Short mmCIF file of C-alpha atoms and ligand atoms in Angstrom, two decimals:
data_model
loop_
_atom_site.label_atom_id
_atom_site.label_comp_id
_atom_site.label_asym_id
_atom_site.label_seq_id
_atom_site.Cartn_x
_atom_site.Cartn_y
_atom_site.Cartn_z
CA MET Z 1 0.00 0.00 0.00
CA SER Z 2 1.35 3.39 -0.97
CA TRP Z 3 0.18 6.70 0.37
CA TRP Z 4 -1.43 7.43 -3.01
CA THR Z 5 -3.38 4.15 -3.13
CA THR Z 6 -7.16 4.53 -3.07
CA ASP Z 7 -9.70 1.99 -1.82
CA GLU Z 8 -13.46 1.66 -1.29
CA THR Z 9 -13.42 4.53 1.25
CA HIS Z 10 -12.68 6.93 -1.63
CA ASP Z 11 -15.48 5.61 -3.83
CA PRO Z 12 -17.41 8.66 -5.08
CA ALA Z 13 -20.61 6.56 -5.00
CA ARG Z 14 -20.29 5.96 -1.26
CA THR Z 15 -22.76 8.01 0.79
CA SER Z 16 -23.51 8.39 4.47
CA TRP Z 17 -26.73 7.99 6.43
CA VAL Z 18 -25.68 11.06 8.47
CA GLU Z 19 -27.93 13.83 7.16
CA GLY Z 20 -26.40 16.57 5.01
CA THR Z 21 -23.03 14.85 4.83
CA ASP Z 22 -23.03 14.07 1.12
CA THR Z 23 -23.21 17.77 0.20
CA HIS Z 24 -20.87 18.98 2.94
CA PRO Z 25 -18.03 21.00 1.33
CA ASP Z 26 -15.33 19.76 3.72
CA PHE Z 27 -16.34 16.55 5.45
CA PRO Z 28 -18.19 14.10 3.19
CA ILE Z 29 -17.70 10.43 4.04
CA GLN Z 30 -14.62 10.34 1.78
CA ASN Z 31 -12.74 12.60 4.23
CA LEU Z 32 -13.12 11.37 7.87
CA PRO Z 33 -10.55 13.68 9.52
CA LEU Z 34 -9.29 13.14 13.08
CA GLY Z 35 -9.66 15.71 15.82
CA LEU Z 36 -9.91 16.34 19.55
CA PHE Z 37 -13.27 17.67 20.67
CA ALA Z 38 -15.16 18.38 23.87
CA PRO Z 39 -18.96 18.34 24.05
CA ALA Z 40 -20.29 21.19 26.26
CA GLY Z 41 -19.27 20.61 29.88
CA GLN Z 42 -17.42 17.38 29.10
CA GLU Z 43 -13.79 16.40 28.72
CA ALA Z 44 -11.95 16.26 25.42
CA ARG Z 45 -11.84 13.03 23.43
CA ILE Z 46 -10.90 11.95 19.91
CA GLY Z 47 -13.47 12.25 17.19
CA ILE Z 48 -13.93 12.00 13.46
CA ALA Z 49 -15.79 14.70 11.54
CA ILE Z 50 -18.67 13.57 9.37
CA GLY Z 51 -20.61 16.43 7.76
CA ALA Z 52 -21.75 18.77 10.55
CA MET Z 53 -21.38 16.02 13.16
CA ILE Z 54 -18.52 14.42 15.10
CA LEU Z 55 -18.27 10.70 15.80
CA ASP Z 56 -16.89 9.99 19.30
CA LEU Z 57 -14.14 7.34 18.92
CA ARG Z 58 -13.97 6.64 22.64
CA ALA Z 59 -17.68 5.89 22.60
CA CYS Z 60 -17.13 3.64 19.57
CA VAL Z 61 -14.64 1.62 21.63
CA ALA Z 62 -17.07 1.42 24.56
CA ALA Z 63 -19.80 0.22 22.19
CA GLY Z 64 -17.54 -2.58 20.96
CA LEU Z 65 -17.42 -1.26 17.40
CA LEU Z 66 -13.65 -1.16 16.91
CA GLU Z 67 -10.85 -3.75 16.76
CA ALA Z 68 -9.01 -4.35 20.03
CA ASP Z 69 -5.59 -3.29 18.71
CA ILE Z 70 -6.65 0.34 18.34
CA HIS Z 71 -8.69 0.69 21.54
CA ARG Z 72 -5.96 2.46 23.49
CA PRO Z 73 -5.04 5.08 20.89
CA CYS Z 74 -8.74 5.78 20.30
CA GLN Z 75 -9.36 6.27 24.04
CA SER Z 76 -6.47 8.70 24.50
CA ASP Z 77 -6.86 12.40 25.26
CA SER Z 78 -4.69 13.35 22.26
CA VAL Z 79 -4.25 11.95 18.77
CA ASN Z 80 -0.49 11.36 19.16
CA SER Z 81 -0.64 7.61 19.48
CA LEU Z 82 -3.16 7.32 16.64
CA LEU Z 83 -0.82 9.36 14.43
CA GLY Z 84 2.11 7.18 15.46
CA LEU Z 85 0.46 3.96 14.26
CA ALA Z 86 1.73 2.40 11.06
CA SER Z 87 -0.42 3.69 8.23
CA GLY Z 88 -1.95 0.22 7.78
CA HIS Z 89 -3.65 0.52 11.20
CA ARG Z 90 -4.93 4.00 10.42
CA ARG Z 91 -6.20 2.75 7.07
CA ALA Z 92 -8.02 -0.13 8.80
CA LEU Z 93 -9.65 2.32 11.22
CA ARG Z 94 -10.68 4.50 8.28
CA ARG Z 95 -12.28 1.53 6.48
CA ARG Z 96 -14.17 0.54 9.61
CA ILE Z 97 -15.46 4.07 10.31
CA SER Z 98 -16.39 4.49 6.65
CA ALA Z 99 -18.42 1.26 6.84
CA LEU Z 100 -20.12 2.30 10.10
CA LEU Z 101 -21.15 5.68 8.69
CA SER Z 102 -22.23 4.48 5.24
CA ASP Z 103 -24.06 1.22 5.99
CA PRO Z 104 -27.60 2.06 7.22
CA ALA Z 105 -27.55 -1.18 9.23
CA TYR Z 106 -25.33 0.64 11.79
CA ARG Z 107 -27.51 3.72 12.01
CA ASP Z 108 -29.34 2.89 15.25
CA LEU Z 109 -26.14 1.77 16.96
CA VAL Z 110 -23.93 4.66 15.85
CA SER Z 111 -26.35 7.62 15.85
CA PRO Z 112 -26.15 8.08 19.66
CA LEU Z 113 -22.34 8.36 19.38
CA LEU Z 114 -22.55 11.50 17.19
CA HIS Z 115 -22.31 15.06 18.48
CA ARG Z 116 -23.31 18.21 16.65
CA ALA Z 117 -19.96 19.93 15.90
CA SER Z 118 -21.41 23.39 16.56
CA ASP Z 119 -22.11 22.31 20.17
CA CYS Z 120 -18.50 21.19 20.74
CA THR Z 121 -15.13 22.83 21.33
CA LEU Z 122 -12.37 21.76 18.94
CA HIS Z 123 -8.90 21.65 20.50
CA VAL Z 124 -5.37 21.43 19.11
CA PRO Z 125 -5.58 17.70 18.37
CA ALA Z 126 -2.07 16.58 19.34
CA ARG Z 127 0.40 17.35 22.07
CA ILE Z 128 2.80 19.03 19.65
CA GLY Z 129 6.32 18.23 20.76
CA ASP Z 130 8.08 20.26 18.10
CA TYR Z 131 7.03 22.67 15.40
CA THR Z 132 9.16 23.57 12.38
CA ASP Z 133 8.24 26.09 9.73
CA PHE Z 134 9.62 25.93 6.19
CA TYR Z 135 9.77 28.39 3.33
CA VAL Z 136 9.04 26.26 0.28
CA GLY Z 137 6.47 28.53 -1.41
CA ILE Z 138 8.86 29.80 -4.06
CA HIS Z 139 6.69 32.70 -5.24
CA HIS Z 140 6.35 33.89 -1.65
CA ALA Z 141 10.10 33.58 -1.16
CA ASN Z 142 10.63 35.61 -4.33
CA ASN Z 143 8.10 38.29 -3.38
CA VAL Z 144 9.43 38.72 0.15
CA GLY Z 145 13.06 38.38 -0.94
CA LYS Z 146 12.55 41.25 -3.41
CA GLN Z 147 11.37 43.51 -0.61
CA PHE Z 148 14.42 42.78 1.54
CA ARG Z 149 16.96 42.26 -1.27
CA PRO Z 150 15.70 43.67 -4.61
CA ASP Z 151 18.70 42.39 -6.62
CA ASN Z 152 18.98 39.01 -4.96
CA PRO Z 153 15.55 37.74 -3.83
CA LEU Z 154 16.45 34.04 -3.59
CA LEU Z 155 19.62 33.14 -1.76
CA PRO Z 156 21.85 30.52 -3.45
CA ASN Z 157 20.83 27.72 -1.08
CA TYR Z 158 17.11 27.98 -1.89
CA LYS Z 159 17.06 25.48 -4.75
CA TYR Z 160 19.17 22.94 -2.85
CA VAL Z 161 17.81 23.13 0.70
CA PRO Z 162 14.16 23.20 1.84
CA ILE Z 163 14.76 26.28 4.03
CA GLY Z 164 13.24 26.09 7.51
CA TYR Z 165 13.57 27.22 11.11
CA HIS Z 166 12.55 25.74 14.44
CA GLY Z 167 9.36 27.38 15.67
CA ARG Z 168 7.48 27.33 18.93
CA ALA Z 169 4.86 24.69 19.73
CA SER Z 170 3.46 26.28 22.91
CA SER Z 171 1.68 29.13 21.14
CA ILE Z 172 -0.06 27.04 18.49
CA CYS Z 173 -3.80 27.51 18.98
CA ALA Z 174 -6.87 25.95 17.45
CA SER Z 175 -9.06 27.88 15.06
CA GLY Z 176 -11.32 30.35 16.85
CA VAL Z 177 -8.89 31.37 19.61
CA PRO Z 178 -8.40 35.16 19.30
CA LEU Z 179 -4.86 36.47 19.19
CA ARG Z 180 -3.49 39.45 21.07
CA ARG Z 181 -1.58 41.98 18.97
CA PRO Z 182 1.99 41.42 20.16
CA SER Z 183 4.46 44.03 21.34
CA GLY Z 184 8.12 43.89 20.45
CA GLN Z 185 11.16 45.72 19.18
CA SER Z 186 11.23 47.38 15.82
CA ARG Z 187 13.15 50.12 14.14
CA THR Z 188 11.61 52.38 11.54
CA PRO Z 189 13.87 53.43 8.63
CA ASP Z 190 13.97 57.06 9.81
CA ARG Z 191 15.46 56.16 13.19
CA ASP Z 192 18.82 54.92 14.43
CA THR Z 193 17.51 53.06 17.47
CA PRO Z 194 14.61 50.67 17.99
CA SER Z 195 11.60 51.13 20.22
CA PHE Z 196 9.28 48.66 21.97
CA GLY Z 197 5.56 48.64 21.29
CA PRO Z 198 2.62 46.97 19.52
CA THR Z 199 3.38 45.73 16.02
CA ALA Z 200 2.26 48.10 13.27
CA ARG Z 201 2.72 45.44 10.57
CA LEU Z 202 0.77 42.39 11.71
CA ASP Z 203 0.40 39.87 8.89
CA TYR Z 204 -0.99 36.41 8.24
CA GLU Z 205 0.70 33.58 6.32
CA LEU Z 206 -1.35 31.06 4.36
CA GLU Z 207 0.36 27.72 4.95
CA LEU Z 208 -0.28 24.02 4.89
CA GLY Z 209 0.47 22.15 8.12
CA VAL Z 210 1.95 18.63 7.94
CA TRP Z 211 1.33 16.26 10.89
CA ILE Z 212 4.10 13.78 11.54
CA GLY Z 213 2.98 10.18 12.06
CA ALA Z 214 5.47 7.45 12.89
CA GLY Z 215 8.74 9.02 14.04
CA ASN Z 216 12.38 8.08 13.52
CA ALA Z 217 15.03 7.22 16.08
CA LEU Z 218 17.64 9.84 16.87
CA GLY Z 219 20.52 9.35 14.46
CA ALA Z 220 18.43 7.40 11.93
CA PRO Z 221 17.54 9.56 8.91
CA ILE Z 222 14.28 9.05 7.00
CA PRO Z 223 15.07 8.09 3.39
CA ILE Z 224 13.13 10.12 0.83
CA ARG Z 225 11.40 6.97 -0.49
CA GLU Z 226 10.00 6.30 3.02
CA ALA Z 227 9.16 9.89 3.92
CA GLY Z 228 5.49 9.57 2.89
CA ASP Z 229 5.03 6.80 5.48
CA HIS Z 230 5.91 9.32 8.21
CA ILE Z 231 3.22 11.83 7.24
CA ALA Z 232 -0.08 11.27 9.07
CA GLY Z 233 -2.08 14.16 7.69
CA PHE Z 234 -2.59 17.82 6.91
CA CYS Z 235 -4.18 20.97 8.28
CA LEU Z 236 -4.24 24.69 7.55
CA LEU Z 237 -1.76 26.88 9.36
CA ASN Z 238 -1.77 30.64 9.79
CA ASP Z 239 1.75 31.62 10.82
CA TRP Z 240 0.90 35.07 12.20
CA SER Z 241 3.88 37.38 11.69
CA ALA Z 242 4.93 40.82 12.91
CA ARG Z 243 6.80 42.15 9.87
CA ASP Z 244 8.36 45.12 11.68
CA PHE Z 245 9.82 42.87 14.39
CA GLN Z 246 10.91 40.39 11.73
CA ALA Z 247 12.86 42.99 9.71
CA TRP Z 248 14.72 44.11 12.85
CA GLU Z 249 15.49 40.69 14.34
CA TYR Z 250 15.82 38.20 11.48
CA GLN Z 251 19.56 38.53 10.90
CA PRO Z 252 21.64 36.56 11.68
CA LEU Z 253 19.63 33.68 13.21
CA GLY Z 254 16.22 33.97 11.55
CA PRO Z 255 12.70 34.55 12.89
CA PHE Z 256 12.10 34.59 16.63
CA LEU Z 257 9.58 36.86 18.40
CA ALA Z 258 8.12 38.00 15.06
CA LYS Z 259 6.62 34.54 14.63
CA ASN Z 260 6.18 32.77 17.95
CA PHE Z 261 3.43 34.82 19.63
CA HIS Z 262 0.52 32.87 18.11
CA SER Z 263 -0.05 30.41 15.27
CA THR Z 264 -3.53 29.24 14.29
CA ILE Z 265 -4.31 25.78 12.92
CA SER Z 266 -7.48 24.21 11.58
CA PRO Z 267 -8.39 21.60 14.20
CA TRP Z 268 -9.05 18.63 11.90
CA ILE Z 269 -6.27 16.36 10.69
CA VAL Z 270 -7.14 15.38 7.14
CA THR Z 271 -5.29 12.10 7.00
CA ALA Z 272 -2.72 11.07 4.41
CA GLU Z 273 -5.13 8.23 3.56
CA ALA Z 274 -7.94 10.72 2.82
CA MET Z 275 -5.59 12.70 0.59
CA ALA Z 276 -4.60 9.65 -1.50
CA PRO Z 277 -6.81 10.55 -4.51
CA PHE Z 278 -5.42 14.08 -4.55
CA ARG Z 279 -1.77 13.16 -5.02
CA ILE Z 280 -0.31 14.51 -8.23
CA ALA Z 281 3.10 14.88 -9.83
CA GLN Z 282 5.42 17.55 -8.52
CA PRO Z 283 5.64 20.18 -11.29
CA ALA Z 284 8.90 20.05 -13.22
CA ARG Z 285 11.47 22.58 -12.08
CA PRO Z 286 12.05 25.52 -14.42
CA GLU Z 287 14.71 25.08 -17.08
CA GLY Z 288 18.15 25.71 -15.63
CA ASP Z 289 17.26 24.90 -12.01
CA PRO Z 290 19.43 22.26 -10.34
CA ALA Z 291 18.01 18.78 -9.70
CA PRO Z 292 17.51 17.95 -6.02
CA LEU Z 293 20.51 16.20 -4.50
CA PRO Z 294 20.11 12.40 -4.55
CA HIS Z 295 18.98 12.10 -0.90
CA LEU Z 296 15.98 14.32 -1.74
CA LEU Z 297 15.14 12.81 -5.11
CA ASP Z 298 12.80 9.86 -5.55
CA THR Z 299 10.80 8.90 -8.63
CA ALA Z 300 7.64 7.99 -6.74
CA ASP Z 301 7.82 11.24 -4.82
CA GLN Z 302 8.23 13.24 -8.03
CA ASN Z 303 5.31 11.34 -9.62
CA HIS Z 304 2.88 11.41 -6.66
CA GLY Z 305 4.33 13.81 -4.11
CA ALA Z 306 2.39 17.02 -4.77
CA LEU Z 307 -1.14 17.82 -3.60
CA ALA Z 308 -4.14 18.87 -5.72
CA LEU Z 309 -5.24 21.41 -3.13
CA THR Z 310 -6.48 24.95 -3.59
CA LEU Z 311 -5.82 27.26 -0.66
CA GLU Z 312 -7.72 30.47 0.10
CA ALA Z 313 -7.44 33.38 2.52
CA HIS Z 314 -10.45 35.50 3.52
CA LEU Z 315 -10.81 38.69 5.56
CA LEU Z 316 -13.71 39.84 7.73
CA THR Z 317 -13.16 43.29 9.29
CA ALA Z 318 -14.98 44.63 12.36
CA ARG Z 319 -16.85 47.09 10.13
CA MET Z 320 -17.86 44.36 7.69
CA ARG Z 321 -19.23 42.38 10.64
CA GLU Z 322 -21.21 45.42 11.85
CA GLU Z 323 -22.53 45.99 8.33
CA GLY Z 324 -23.56 42.36 8.05
CA LEU Z 325 -21.20 41.75 5.12
CA ALA Z 326 -19.64 38.39 4.32
CA ALA Z 327 -15.88 37.83 4.47
CA ILE Z 328 -14.05 38.68 1.24
CA ARG Z 329 -11.53 36.42 -0.40
CA LEU Z 330 -8.08 38.00 -0.43
CA SER Z 331 -6.41 35.31 -2.52
CA HIS Z 332 -6.54 31.74 -3.77
CA GLY Z 333 -3.93 29.50 -5.28
CA PRO Z 334 -2.69 25.93 -5.71
CA ALA Z 335 -0.45 24.00 -3.33
CA THR Z 336 1.71 23.12 -6.34
CA SER Z 337 3.44 26.47 -5.83
CA MET Z 338 5.61 24.58 -3.35
CA TYR Z 339 9.14 24.16 -4.70
CA TRP Z 340 9.65 21.05 -2.52
CA THR Z 341 7.20 18.24 -1.77
CA VAL Z 342 6.09 17.54 1.80
CA GLN Z 343 8.06 14.27 1.60
CA GLN Z 344 11.22 16.19 0.70
CA ILE Z 345 10.64 18.48 3.69
CA VAL Z 346 10.39 15.47 6.01
CA ALA Z 347 13.41 13.70 4.49
CA HIS Z 348 15.46 16.89 4.71
CA HIS Z 349 14.44 17.51 8.32
CA ALA Z 350 15.62 14.03 9.35
CA SER Z 351 18.59 13.84 6.96
CA ASN Z 352 21.07 14.72 9.71
CA GLY Z 353 19.53 12.19 12.12
CA CYS Z 354 17.20 14.69 13.81
CA ASN Z 355 14.33 12.67 15.29
CA LEU Z 356 10.72 13.53 14.44
CA ASN Z 357 7.93 12.32 16.72
CA PRO Z 358 4.25 11.52 16.26
CA GLY Z 359 2.28 14.75 16.59
CA ASP Z 360 5.12 17.04 15.53
CA LEU Z 361 3.89 19.76 13.21
CA LEU Z 362 5.66 21.13 10.14
CA GLY Z 363 4.55 24.25 8.28
CA THR Z 364 5.26 24.50 4.57
CA GLY Z 365 5.79 28.25 4.60
CA THR Z 366 3.50 30.71 2.88
CA ILE Z 367 2.05 29.32 -0.31
CA SER Z 368 1.65 32.11 -2.86
CA ALA Z 369 0.68 31.73 -6.49
CA PRO Z 370 2.79 33.61 -9.07
CA THR Z 371 0.17 36.34 -9.54
CA ARG Z 372 -1.33 38.81 -7.08
CA ASP Z 373 -4.70 37.02 -6.82
CA GLY Z 374 -2.79 34.18 -5.22
CA PHE Z 375 -0.47 36.01 -2.81
CA GLY Z 376 -0.60 34.34 0.60
CA SER Z 377 0.19 37.30 2.89
CA LEU Z 378 -0.71 40.99 3.17
CA MET Z 379 2.96 41.90 2.93
CA GLU Z 380 2.82 40.62 -0.64
CA LEU Z 381 -0.70 41.91 -1.45
CA SER Z 382 0.11 45.44 -0.23
CA VAL Z 383 3.73 45.36 -1.48
CA GLY Z 384 5.19 45.86 1.96
CA GLY Z 385 2.43 48.33 2.87
CA ARG Z 386 3.22 50.69 -0.03
CA GLU Z 387 0.09 49.79 -2.02
CA PRO Z 388 -2.79 49.27 0.42
CA ILE Z 389 -5.60 47.10 -0.88
CA THR Z 390 -9.13 48.54 -1.04
CA LEU Z 391 -11.99 46.38 0.22
CA PRO Z 392 -15.48 46.40 -1.37
CA ASN Z 393 -16.87 48.56 1.48
CA GLY Z 394 -14.18 51.22 0.95
CA GLU Z 395 -11.89 50.22 3.81
CA THR Z 396 -8.21 49.81 3.02
CA ARG Z 397 -5.62 47.43 4.43
CA SER Z 398 -1.85 47.35 4.38
CA PHE Z 399 -1.64 44.97 7.33
CA VAL Z 400 -4.07 43.25 9.70
CA GLU Z 401 -5.95 45.58 12.07
CA ASP Z 402 -7.60 45.00 15.43
CA GLY Z 403 -10.99 43.35 15.03
CA ASP Z 404 -10.00 41.76 11.72
CA GLU Z 405 -10.59 38.05 11.29
CA ILE Z 406 -8.46 36.03 8.90
CA ILE Z 407 -10.05 32.83 7.64
CA LEU Z 408 -8.10 30.19 5.73
CA ARG Z 409 -9.73 27.37 3.77
CA ALA Z 410 -8.54 24.67 1.39
CA ARG Z 411 -10.16 22.06 -0.81
CA ALA Z 412 -8.74 19.04 -2.57
CA HIS Z 413 -10.17 18.03 -5.91
CA ALA Z 414 -9.54 15.35 -8.52
CA ASP Z 415 -11.52 14.08 -11.49
CA GLY Z 416 -13.61 11.07 -10.54
CA PHE Z 417 -13.46 11.71 -6.79
CA VAL Z 418 -15.52 13.63 -4.25
CA ALA Z 419 -13.78 16.88 -3.25
CA ILE Z 420 -12.86 17.25 0.41
CA GLY Z 421 -11.84 20.24 2.51
CA LEU Z 422 -9.47 20.91 5.38
CA GLY Z 423 -12.09 22.81 7.39
CA GLU Z 424 -11.67 26.34 8.64
CA CYS Z 425 -8.66 28.07 10.19
CA ARG Z 426 -9.91 31.35 11.68
CA ALA Z 427 -8.83 33.86 14.30
CA MET Z 428 -9.62 37.46 15.26
CA VAL Z 429 -7.07 40.06 16.29
CA MET Z 430 -7.55 41.69 19.71
CA PRO Z 431 -5.92 45.02 20.62
CA ALA Z 432 -2.49 45.00 22.26
CA HIS Z 433 -2.35 44.98 26.06
MN1 MN U 501 5.77 30.98 7.98
#
């Protein structure tokens, strides 16, 4: 079984007895993402989203519906051990849940184990041991590089190394948790010395999150041909960034306080198994670009390693909310704007023997399309704040303002399959303390 192999759970003809599921934009029965949810007044437990409902896995165990070998991971208060299972076990769980939710014979037994998602709190699903953010959106790297270094936007290592930095796991929050505008050091171009205060250039970054499944032992690299077996699933990631702090602090060691004050993720883990139909070839590199070094090059990865996902960013301002207006889409673009595949990111990360663990989170870096309608941050859309964008109600934005909500979404699509979504990644900005 490869991570791009489909089975009966992907059958577009399969439907669910759970009402409204077959037309749900994100969570039809072909998706079945994993999450950690708490019904009102109750403790958190693992669930699987199905349409507008959540199936309680712990309750499935108690009802005797699941195989004994996955009872413990399904009863846990985080998804870490489920993610750490060999993909065959996760695939077996997926087949079982798909059968339970599609076969009407199970309806009476399983219906009481469902919760309405809107009545539940969705948590960060895993205890995230480590978080690493990459920079593989090449158009983003070009756009941002031009602002910092007009003559030399991409540094010479970019086409050899999936560039990344170690981030901060403690401040990763689930969708819906508001963020506080951070304070920090910055220096405006007209001054010789920095000052400390609320960021004036708060930005979002539209990224894909990659959940690590089975880990590797310290000192034992993950070969590129096995890297897909270590990826458990995907989410959306908004890597909130303070551009003024970033410009002042990023040399020589890279991002620090400009990035670690809050990151927002969509709470559902869309599994690698669910994404199998949406695996496509990595686009060929432009003429003249170097080939990846051998430890990052694998034929199967090049043929199946990219994702047929479209990512979108939306904005809802305080005034739009007051006026009863809907959020507006700031941009949309394909995940194929990644210069490296997610497998190459994983293989690179472990290539020196660094150990990854189940529930670790990797960010791809901002995914921007080549043209403005696909730019994945305001820094790009407003050209560093020099060309503010005008919203339909007449407001303008260079950067994110207090009361603004940024909403990320993504959908996977492939001919002959039912499209699935990653769910919503949303957060509102609160004023600085
Ligand atoms: Mn980032």
